[in-house]
Short mmCIF file of C-alpha atoms in Angstrom, two decimals:
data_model
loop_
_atom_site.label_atom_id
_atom_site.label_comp_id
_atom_site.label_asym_id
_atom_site.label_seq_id
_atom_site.Cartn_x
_atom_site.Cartn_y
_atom_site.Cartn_z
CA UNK A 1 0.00 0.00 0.00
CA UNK A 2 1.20 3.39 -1.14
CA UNK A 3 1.43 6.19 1.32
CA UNK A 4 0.46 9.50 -0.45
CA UNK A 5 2.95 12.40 -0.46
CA UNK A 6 2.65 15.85 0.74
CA UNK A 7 2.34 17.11 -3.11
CA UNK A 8 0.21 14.79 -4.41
CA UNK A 9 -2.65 15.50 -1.21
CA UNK A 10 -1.92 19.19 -2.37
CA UNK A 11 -2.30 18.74 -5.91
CA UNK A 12 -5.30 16.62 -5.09
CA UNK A 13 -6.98 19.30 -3.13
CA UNK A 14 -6.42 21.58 -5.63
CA UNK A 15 -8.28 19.93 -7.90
CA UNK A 16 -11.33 19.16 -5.75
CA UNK A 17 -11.43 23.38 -5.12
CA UNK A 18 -11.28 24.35 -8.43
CA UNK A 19 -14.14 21.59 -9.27
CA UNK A 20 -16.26 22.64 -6.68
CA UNK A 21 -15.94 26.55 -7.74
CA UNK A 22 -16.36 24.86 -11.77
CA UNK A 23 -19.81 23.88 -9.73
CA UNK A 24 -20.89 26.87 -7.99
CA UNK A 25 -20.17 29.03 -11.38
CA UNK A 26 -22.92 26.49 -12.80
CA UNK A 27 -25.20 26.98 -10.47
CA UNK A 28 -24.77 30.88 -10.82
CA UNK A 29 -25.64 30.60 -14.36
CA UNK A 30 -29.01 28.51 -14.26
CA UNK A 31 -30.24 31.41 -12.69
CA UNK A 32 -29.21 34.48 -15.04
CA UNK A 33 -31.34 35.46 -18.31
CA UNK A 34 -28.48 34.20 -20.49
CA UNK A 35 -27.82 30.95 -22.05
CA UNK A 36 -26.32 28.16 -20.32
CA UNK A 37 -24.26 26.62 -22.47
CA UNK A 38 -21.48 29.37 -23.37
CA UNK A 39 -20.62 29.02 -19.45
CA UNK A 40 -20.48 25.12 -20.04
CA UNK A 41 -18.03 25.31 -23.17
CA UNK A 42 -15.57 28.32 -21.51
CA UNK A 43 -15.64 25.91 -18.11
CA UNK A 44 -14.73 22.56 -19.96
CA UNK A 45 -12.19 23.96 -22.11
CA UNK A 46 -10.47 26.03 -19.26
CA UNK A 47 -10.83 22.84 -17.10
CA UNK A 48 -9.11 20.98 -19.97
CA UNK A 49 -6.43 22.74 -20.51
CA UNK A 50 -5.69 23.14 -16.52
CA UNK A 51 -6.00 19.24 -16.01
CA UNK A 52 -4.89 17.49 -18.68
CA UNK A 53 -2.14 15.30 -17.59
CA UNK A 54 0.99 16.14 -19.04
CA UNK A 55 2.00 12.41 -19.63
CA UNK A 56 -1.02 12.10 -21.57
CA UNK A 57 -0.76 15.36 -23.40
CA UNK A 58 -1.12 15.35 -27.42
CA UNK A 59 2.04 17.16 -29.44
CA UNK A 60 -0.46 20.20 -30.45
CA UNK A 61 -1.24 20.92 -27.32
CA UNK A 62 1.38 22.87 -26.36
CA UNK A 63 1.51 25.92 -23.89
CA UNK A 64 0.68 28.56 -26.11
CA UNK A 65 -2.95 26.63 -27.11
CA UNK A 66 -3.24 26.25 -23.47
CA UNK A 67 -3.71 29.18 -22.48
CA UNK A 68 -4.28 31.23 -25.26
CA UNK A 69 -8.04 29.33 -26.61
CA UNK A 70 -9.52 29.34 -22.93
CA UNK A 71 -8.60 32.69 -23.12
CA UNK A 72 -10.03 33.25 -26.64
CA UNK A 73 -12.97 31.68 -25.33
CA UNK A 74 -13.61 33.42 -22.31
CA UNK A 75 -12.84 36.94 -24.12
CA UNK A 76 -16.12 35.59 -26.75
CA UNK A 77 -18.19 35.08 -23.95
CA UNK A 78 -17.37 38.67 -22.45
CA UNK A 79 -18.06 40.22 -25.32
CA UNK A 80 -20.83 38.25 -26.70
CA UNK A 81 -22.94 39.02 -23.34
CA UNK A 82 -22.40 42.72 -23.50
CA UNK A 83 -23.27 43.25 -27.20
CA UNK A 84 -26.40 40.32 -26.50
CA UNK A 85 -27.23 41.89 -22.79
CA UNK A 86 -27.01 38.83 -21.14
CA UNK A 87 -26.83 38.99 -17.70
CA UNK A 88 -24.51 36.39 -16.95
CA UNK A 89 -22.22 36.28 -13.75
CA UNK A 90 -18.83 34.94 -13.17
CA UNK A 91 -18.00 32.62 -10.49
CA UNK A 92 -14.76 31.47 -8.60
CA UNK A 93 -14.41 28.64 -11.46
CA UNK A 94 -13.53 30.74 -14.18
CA UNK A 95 -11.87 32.73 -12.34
CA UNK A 96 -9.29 30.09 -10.79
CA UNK A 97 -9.16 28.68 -14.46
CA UNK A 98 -7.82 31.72 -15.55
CA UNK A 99 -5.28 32.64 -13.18
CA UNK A 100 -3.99 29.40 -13.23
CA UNK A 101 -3.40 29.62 -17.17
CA UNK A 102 -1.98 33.17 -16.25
CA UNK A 103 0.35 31.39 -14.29
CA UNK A 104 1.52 28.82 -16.94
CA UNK A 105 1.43 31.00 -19.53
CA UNK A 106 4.35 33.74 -17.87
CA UNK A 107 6.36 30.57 -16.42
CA UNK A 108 5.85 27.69 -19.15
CA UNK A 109 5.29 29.44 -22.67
CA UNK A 110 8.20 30.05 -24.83
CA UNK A 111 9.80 33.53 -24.08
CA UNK A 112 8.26 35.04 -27.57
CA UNK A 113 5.05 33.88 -26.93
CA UNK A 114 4.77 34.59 -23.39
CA UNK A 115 4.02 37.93 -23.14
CA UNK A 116 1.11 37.50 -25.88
CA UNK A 117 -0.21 34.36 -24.01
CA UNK A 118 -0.09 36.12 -20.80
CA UNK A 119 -1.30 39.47 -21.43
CA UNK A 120 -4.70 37.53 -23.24
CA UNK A 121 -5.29 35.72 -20.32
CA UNK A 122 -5.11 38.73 -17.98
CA UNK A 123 -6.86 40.48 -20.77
CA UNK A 124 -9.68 37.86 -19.85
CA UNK A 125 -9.51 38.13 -16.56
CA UNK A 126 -10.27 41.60 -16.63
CA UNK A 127 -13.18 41.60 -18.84
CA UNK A 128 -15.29 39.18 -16.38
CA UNK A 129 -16.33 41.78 -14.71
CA UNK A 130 -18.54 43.14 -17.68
CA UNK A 131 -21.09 40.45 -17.86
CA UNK A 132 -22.13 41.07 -14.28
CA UNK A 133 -21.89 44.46 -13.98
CA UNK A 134 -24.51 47.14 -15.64
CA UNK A 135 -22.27 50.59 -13.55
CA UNK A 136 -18.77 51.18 -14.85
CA UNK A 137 -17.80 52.43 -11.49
CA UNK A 138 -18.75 48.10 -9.80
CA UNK A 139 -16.70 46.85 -12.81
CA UNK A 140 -14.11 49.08 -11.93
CA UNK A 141 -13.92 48.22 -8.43
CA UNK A 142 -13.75 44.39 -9.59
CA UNK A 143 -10.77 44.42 -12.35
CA UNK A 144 -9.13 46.20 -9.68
CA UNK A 145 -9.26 43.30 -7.51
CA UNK A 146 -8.56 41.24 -10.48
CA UNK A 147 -5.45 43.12 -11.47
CA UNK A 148 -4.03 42.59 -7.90
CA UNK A 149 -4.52 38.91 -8.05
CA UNK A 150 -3.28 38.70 -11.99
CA UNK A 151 -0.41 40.86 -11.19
CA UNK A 152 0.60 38.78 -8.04
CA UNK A 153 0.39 35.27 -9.83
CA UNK A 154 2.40 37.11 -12.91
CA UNK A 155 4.77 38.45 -10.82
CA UNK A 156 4.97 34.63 -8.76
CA UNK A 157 5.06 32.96 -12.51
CA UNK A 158 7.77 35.12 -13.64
CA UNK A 159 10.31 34.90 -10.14
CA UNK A 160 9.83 30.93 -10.63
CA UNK A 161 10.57 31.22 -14.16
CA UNK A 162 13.82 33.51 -13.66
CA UNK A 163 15.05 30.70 -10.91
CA UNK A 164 14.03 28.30 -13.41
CA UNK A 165 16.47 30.36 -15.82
CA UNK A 166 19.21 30.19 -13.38
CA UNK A 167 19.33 26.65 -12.89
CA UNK A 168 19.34 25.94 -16.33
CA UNK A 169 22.74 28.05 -16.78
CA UNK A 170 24.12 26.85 -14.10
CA UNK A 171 23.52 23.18 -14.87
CA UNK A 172 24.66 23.76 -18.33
CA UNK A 173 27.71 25.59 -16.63
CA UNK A 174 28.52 22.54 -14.87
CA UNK A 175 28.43 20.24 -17.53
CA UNK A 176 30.39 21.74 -19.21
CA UNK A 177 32.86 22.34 -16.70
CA UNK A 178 32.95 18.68 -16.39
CA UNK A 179 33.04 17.77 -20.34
CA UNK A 180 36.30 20.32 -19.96
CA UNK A 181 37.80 18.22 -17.48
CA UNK A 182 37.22 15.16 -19.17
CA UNK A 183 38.82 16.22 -22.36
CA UNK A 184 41.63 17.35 -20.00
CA UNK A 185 41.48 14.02 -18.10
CA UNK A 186 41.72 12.26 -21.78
CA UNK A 187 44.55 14.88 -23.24
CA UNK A 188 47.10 14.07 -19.67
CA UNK A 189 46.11 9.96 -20.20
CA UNK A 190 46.23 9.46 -23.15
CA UNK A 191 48.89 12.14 -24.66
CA UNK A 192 51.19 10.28 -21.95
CA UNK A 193 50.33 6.61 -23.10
CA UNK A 194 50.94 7.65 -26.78
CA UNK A 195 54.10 9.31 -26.11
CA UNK A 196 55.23 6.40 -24.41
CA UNK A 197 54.38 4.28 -27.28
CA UNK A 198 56.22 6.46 -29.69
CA UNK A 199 59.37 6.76 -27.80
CA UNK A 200 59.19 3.45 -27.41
CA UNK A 201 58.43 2.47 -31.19
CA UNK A 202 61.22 4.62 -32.39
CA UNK A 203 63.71 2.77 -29.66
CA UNK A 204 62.82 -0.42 -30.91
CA UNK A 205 63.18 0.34 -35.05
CA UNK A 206 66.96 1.21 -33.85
CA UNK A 207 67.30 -2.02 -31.99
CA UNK A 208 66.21 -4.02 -34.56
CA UNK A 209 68.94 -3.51 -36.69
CA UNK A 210 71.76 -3.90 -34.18
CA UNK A 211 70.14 -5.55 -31.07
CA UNK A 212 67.41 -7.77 -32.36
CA UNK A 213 67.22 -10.43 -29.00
CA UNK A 214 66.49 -7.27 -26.96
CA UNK A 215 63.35 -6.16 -28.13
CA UNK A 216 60.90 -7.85 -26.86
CA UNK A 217 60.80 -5.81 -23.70
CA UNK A 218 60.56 -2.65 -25.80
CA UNK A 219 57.71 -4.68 -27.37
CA UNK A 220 55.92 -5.29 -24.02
CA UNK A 221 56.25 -1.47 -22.95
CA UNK A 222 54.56 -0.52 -26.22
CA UNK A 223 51.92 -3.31 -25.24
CA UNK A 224 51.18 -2.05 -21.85
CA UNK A 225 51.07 1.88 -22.91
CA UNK A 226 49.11 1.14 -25.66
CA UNK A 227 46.24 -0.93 -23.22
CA UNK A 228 46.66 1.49 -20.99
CA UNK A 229 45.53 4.35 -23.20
CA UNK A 230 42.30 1.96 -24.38
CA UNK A 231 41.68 1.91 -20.86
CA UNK A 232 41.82 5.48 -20.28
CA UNK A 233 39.31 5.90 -23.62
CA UNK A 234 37.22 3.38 -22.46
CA UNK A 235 36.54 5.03 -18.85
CA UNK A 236 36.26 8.50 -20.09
CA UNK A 237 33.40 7.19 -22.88
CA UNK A 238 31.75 5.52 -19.76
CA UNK A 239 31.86 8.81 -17.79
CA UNK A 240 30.13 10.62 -21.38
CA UNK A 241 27.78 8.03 -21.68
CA UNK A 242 26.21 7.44 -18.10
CA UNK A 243 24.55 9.99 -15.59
CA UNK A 244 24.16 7.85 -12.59
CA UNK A 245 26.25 8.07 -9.10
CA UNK A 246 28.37 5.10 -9.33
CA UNK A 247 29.94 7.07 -12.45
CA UNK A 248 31.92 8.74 -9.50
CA UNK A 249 34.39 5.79 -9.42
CA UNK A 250 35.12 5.33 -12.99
CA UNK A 251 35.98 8.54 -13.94
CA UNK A 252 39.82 8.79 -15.10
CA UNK A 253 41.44 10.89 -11.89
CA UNK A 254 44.26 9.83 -10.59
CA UNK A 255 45.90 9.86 -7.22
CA UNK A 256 48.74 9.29 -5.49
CA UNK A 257 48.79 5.79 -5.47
CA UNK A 258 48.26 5.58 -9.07
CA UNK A 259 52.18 7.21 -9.21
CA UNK A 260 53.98 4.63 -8.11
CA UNK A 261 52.79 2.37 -11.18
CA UNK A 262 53.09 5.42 -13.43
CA UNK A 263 56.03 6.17 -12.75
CA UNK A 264 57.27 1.88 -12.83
CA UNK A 265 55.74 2.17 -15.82
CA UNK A 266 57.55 4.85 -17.89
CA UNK A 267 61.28 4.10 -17.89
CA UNK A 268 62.62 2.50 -21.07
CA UNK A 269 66.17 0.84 -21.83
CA UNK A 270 68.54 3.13 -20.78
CA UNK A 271 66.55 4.88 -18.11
CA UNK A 272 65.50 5.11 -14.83
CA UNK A 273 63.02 6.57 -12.40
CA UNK A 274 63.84 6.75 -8.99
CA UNK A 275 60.54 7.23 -6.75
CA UNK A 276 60.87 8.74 -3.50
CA UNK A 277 57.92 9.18 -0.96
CA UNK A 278 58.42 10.85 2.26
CA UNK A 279 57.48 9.21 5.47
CA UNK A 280 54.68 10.93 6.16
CA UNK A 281 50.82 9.06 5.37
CA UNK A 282 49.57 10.83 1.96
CA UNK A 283 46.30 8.62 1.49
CA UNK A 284 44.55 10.99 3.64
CA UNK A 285 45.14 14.01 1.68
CA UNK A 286 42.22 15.69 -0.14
CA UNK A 287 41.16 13.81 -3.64
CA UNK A 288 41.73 16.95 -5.43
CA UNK A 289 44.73 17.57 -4.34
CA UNK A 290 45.66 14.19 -5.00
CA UNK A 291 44.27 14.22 -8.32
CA UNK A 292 46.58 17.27 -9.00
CA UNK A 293 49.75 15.95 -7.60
CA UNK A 294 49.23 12.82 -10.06
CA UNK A 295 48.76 15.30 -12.94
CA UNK A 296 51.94 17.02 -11.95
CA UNK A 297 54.29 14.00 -12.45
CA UNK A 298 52.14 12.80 -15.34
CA UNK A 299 52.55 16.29 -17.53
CA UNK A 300 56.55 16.35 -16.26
CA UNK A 301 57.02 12.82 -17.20
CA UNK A 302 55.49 13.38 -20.69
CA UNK A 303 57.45 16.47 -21.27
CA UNK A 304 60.57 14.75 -20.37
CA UNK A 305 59.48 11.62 -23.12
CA UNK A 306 58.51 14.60 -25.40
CA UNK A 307 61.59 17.18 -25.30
CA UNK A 308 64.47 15.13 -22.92
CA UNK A 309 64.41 11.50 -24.25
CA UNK A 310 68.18 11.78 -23.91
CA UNK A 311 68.08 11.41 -19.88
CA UNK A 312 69.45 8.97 -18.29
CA UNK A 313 67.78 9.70 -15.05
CA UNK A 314 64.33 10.95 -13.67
CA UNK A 315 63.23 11.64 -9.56
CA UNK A 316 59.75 12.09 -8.79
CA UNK A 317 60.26 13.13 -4.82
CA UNK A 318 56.87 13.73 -2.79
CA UNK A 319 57.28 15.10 0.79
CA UNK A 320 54.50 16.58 3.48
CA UNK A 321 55.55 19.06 5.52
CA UNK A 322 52.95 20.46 7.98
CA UNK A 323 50.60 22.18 5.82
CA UNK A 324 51.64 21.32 2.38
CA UNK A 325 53.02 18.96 0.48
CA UNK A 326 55.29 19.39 -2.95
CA UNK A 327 55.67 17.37 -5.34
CA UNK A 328 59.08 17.51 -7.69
CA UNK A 329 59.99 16.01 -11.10
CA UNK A 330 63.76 16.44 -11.90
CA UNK A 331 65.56 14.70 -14.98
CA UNK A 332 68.98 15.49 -16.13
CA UNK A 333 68.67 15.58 -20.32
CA UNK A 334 70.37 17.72 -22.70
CA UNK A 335 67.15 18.29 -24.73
CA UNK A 336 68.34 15.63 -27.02
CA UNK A 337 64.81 14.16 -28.73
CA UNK A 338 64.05 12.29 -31.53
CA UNK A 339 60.00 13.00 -31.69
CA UNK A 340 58.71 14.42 -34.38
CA UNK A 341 57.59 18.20 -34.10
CA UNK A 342 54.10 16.93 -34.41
CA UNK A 343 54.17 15.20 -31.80
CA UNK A 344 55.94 17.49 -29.07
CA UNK A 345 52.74 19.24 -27.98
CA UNK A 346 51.47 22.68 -28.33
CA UNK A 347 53.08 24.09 -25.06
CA UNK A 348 49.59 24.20 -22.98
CA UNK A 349 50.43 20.87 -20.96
CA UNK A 350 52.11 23.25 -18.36
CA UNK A 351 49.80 26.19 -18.91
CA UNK A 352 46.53 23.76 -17.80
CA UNK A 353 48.43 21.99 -15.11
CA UNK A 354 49.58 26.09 -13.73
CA UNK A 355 46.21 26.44 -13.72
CA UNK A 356 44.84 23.35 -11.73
CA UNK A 357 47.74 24.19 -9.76
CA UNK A 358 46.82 27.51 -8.71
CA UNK A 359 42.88 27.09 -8.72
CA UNK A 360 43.84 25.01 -5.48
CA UNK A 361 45.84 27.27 -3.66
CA UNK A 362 49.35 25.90 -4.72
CA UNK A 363 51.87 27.21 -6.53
CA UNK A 364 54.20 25.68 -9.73
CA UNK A 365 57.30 26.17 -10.91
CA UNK A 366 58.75 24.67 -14.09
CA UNK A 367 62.52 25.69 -15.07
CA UNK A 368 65.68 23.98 -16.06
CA UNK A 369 68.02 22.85 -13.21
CA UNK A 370 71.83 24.05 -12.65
CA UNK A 371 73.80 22.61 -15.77
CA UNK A 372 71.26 20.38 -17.98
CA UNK A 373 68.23 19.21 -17.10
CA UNK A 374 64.44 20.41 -16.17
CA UNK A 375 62.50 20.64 -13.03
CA UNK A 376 59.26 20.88 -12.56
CA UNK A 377 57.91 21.57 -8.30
CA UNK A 378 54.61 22.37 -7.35
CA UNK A 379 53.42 22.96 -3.92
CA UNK A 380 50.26 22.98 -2.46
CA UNK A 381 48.21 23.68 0.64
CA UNK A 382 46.21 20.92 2.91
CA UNK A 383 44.55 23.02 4.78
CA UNK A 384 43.69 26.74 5.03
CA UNK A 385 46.01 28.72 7.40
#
């Protein structure tokens, strides 16, 4: 057994009001000189267009039909009982009707139709008063009370409508804020498997002319960057493709245990990486700043496959001190590098990673070293001071 909610009892009593005022505005017209049947087709088609459920809606009718044919056909029947003289009152029915499609028609209509749609169902509203009313100076004092009520469900419509405004830029803000840091997720993965894999490729065409018996680890490195990058792909499609929470865990951030592997992972013949991790416990550092300390040594190590394939050694140091924690890439090359100029990057590797850098409170510092080589350092923050 279903327990109802809180909105559905409201929108439930809702609908039983504006039925029963549908009713009394009946009843008022079985007694007036005019016709009953006008006051039947403006009630039905007001009550349709109010009620209709919106999973059951047809395409045509949209928002503007909504509002603007009950309000058509309530205008008709204003005007038709002056010009007739019928004496034909309006009830609380009609009146509901009407502000409710005054209400959709400021907050729901498209924004070029919305202003026609609402001002002909205020229009509406205000000529009720007419059929009732023989003295200009009683229909006065009525539009009055229905401008108050129009103008305070317009003005109601239209604050909804601006928050509804909001929300949609900042949702579409946010999205793409995250599509732009999944393309950056997929440019530091990827750019570094592929690097990797050319290095490597170019390695082994040189060894197979002199040292043929030594290439099949050259051949497994170029195996395992080139899965590696599918795997990257693969998660970053998964994040595109699904909204759900458990997308949380597949989408391609590293952290700081993902460096010891990366970093395992990137030396060739000839070359080392020498890993050193302070003392101190890191897995209980923030995930963003983890996620940026990964992307520091990621970016360094691909610049150092990219412009220093020459070195013979590369240190990735991490150390917490206190409040912060740095991270430092150091390799001793000449700049000696057999890549292609294609493939040696545009220069904004360091210019995003300064960025995520600095958008966390830390600071980077790319330069080359005393002698030969490049460093790259970055510090950042664990808590505010």
């Amino acid at each position: 057994m279903r327990t109802a909610s809180p909105g559905g009892c409201a929108r439930g009593g809702a609908v039983g009001v504006l039925l029963m005022a549908t009713v009394i505005d009946l009843l008022y017209t079985i007694d007036m000189t005019g016709p009953l049947w006008p006051t039947v087709v403006v009630l039905a088609v007001g009550l349709a267009a109010v009620l209709w459920p919106p999973a059951r809606r047809p395409e045509w009718l949209t928002e503007k039909r909504r509002t603007a044919v009950p309000a058509l056909a309530s205008v008709l029947y204003s005007v038709t009982s002056v010009v007739a003289g019928w004496h034909a009152r309006f009830g609380p029915g009609e009146t509901l009707i009407l502000l409710s499609l005054l209400f959709v028609a400021v907050r729901h209509c498209p924004a070029r139709s919305a202003l026609t749609c609402g001002l002909a169902t205020g229009g509406a509203l205000l000529l009720l008063p007419v059929r009732s009313f023989t003295y200009f100076a009683e229909q006065t004092s009525v539009m009055q009370v229905a401008l108050v009520l129009g103008g305070a469900t317009a003005g109601l419509a239209a604050y909804l409508r601006s928050l509804d405004y909001r929300r949609t830029v900042a949702v579409g803000e946010t999205r793409r804020a995250e599509r732009l840091a999944i393309a950056a997720d997929l440019h530091d993965f990827v750019a570094h498997h592929v690097t990797g894999i050319l290095v490597q490729t170019q390695m082994a065409r040189m060894m197979a002319a002199t040292r043929p018996d030594e290439l099949d680890p050259v051949l497994a490195g170029i195996e395992r960057a080139a899965t590696e990058a599918l795997a990257s792909m693969r998660r970053t499609v998964g994040v595109l493709r699904d909204t759900g929470p458990e997308i949380a865990g597949r989408h391609p951030v590293g952290d700081l245990a993902g460096i010891r592997d990366l970093t395992e992972g990137f030396a060739v013949p000839g070359q080392s990486v020498v890993l050193h991790l302070a003392p101190a416990p890191l897995d209980d550092l923030p995930h963003e700043v983890q996620a940026a300390a990964f992307r520091v040594v990621q970016e360094a190590l691909t610049n150092v496959r990219r412009h220093a394939a020459d070195a013979d050694e590369i240190i990735v140091y991490l150390r917490r001190e206190g409040r912060y924690l740095e991270v430092s890439v150091t390799d001793d090359g000449r700049g000696g590098t057999r890549l292609p100029e294609a493939a040696r990057g545009g220069g904004f590797g360091l210019v995003g990673l300064t960025e995520r850098v600095t958008a966390l409170g830390g600071e980077l510092r790319a330069g080359p070293r005393d002698g030969h080589g490049w460093q790259v350092r970055a510090v950042f923050p664990l808590r505010k001071p």
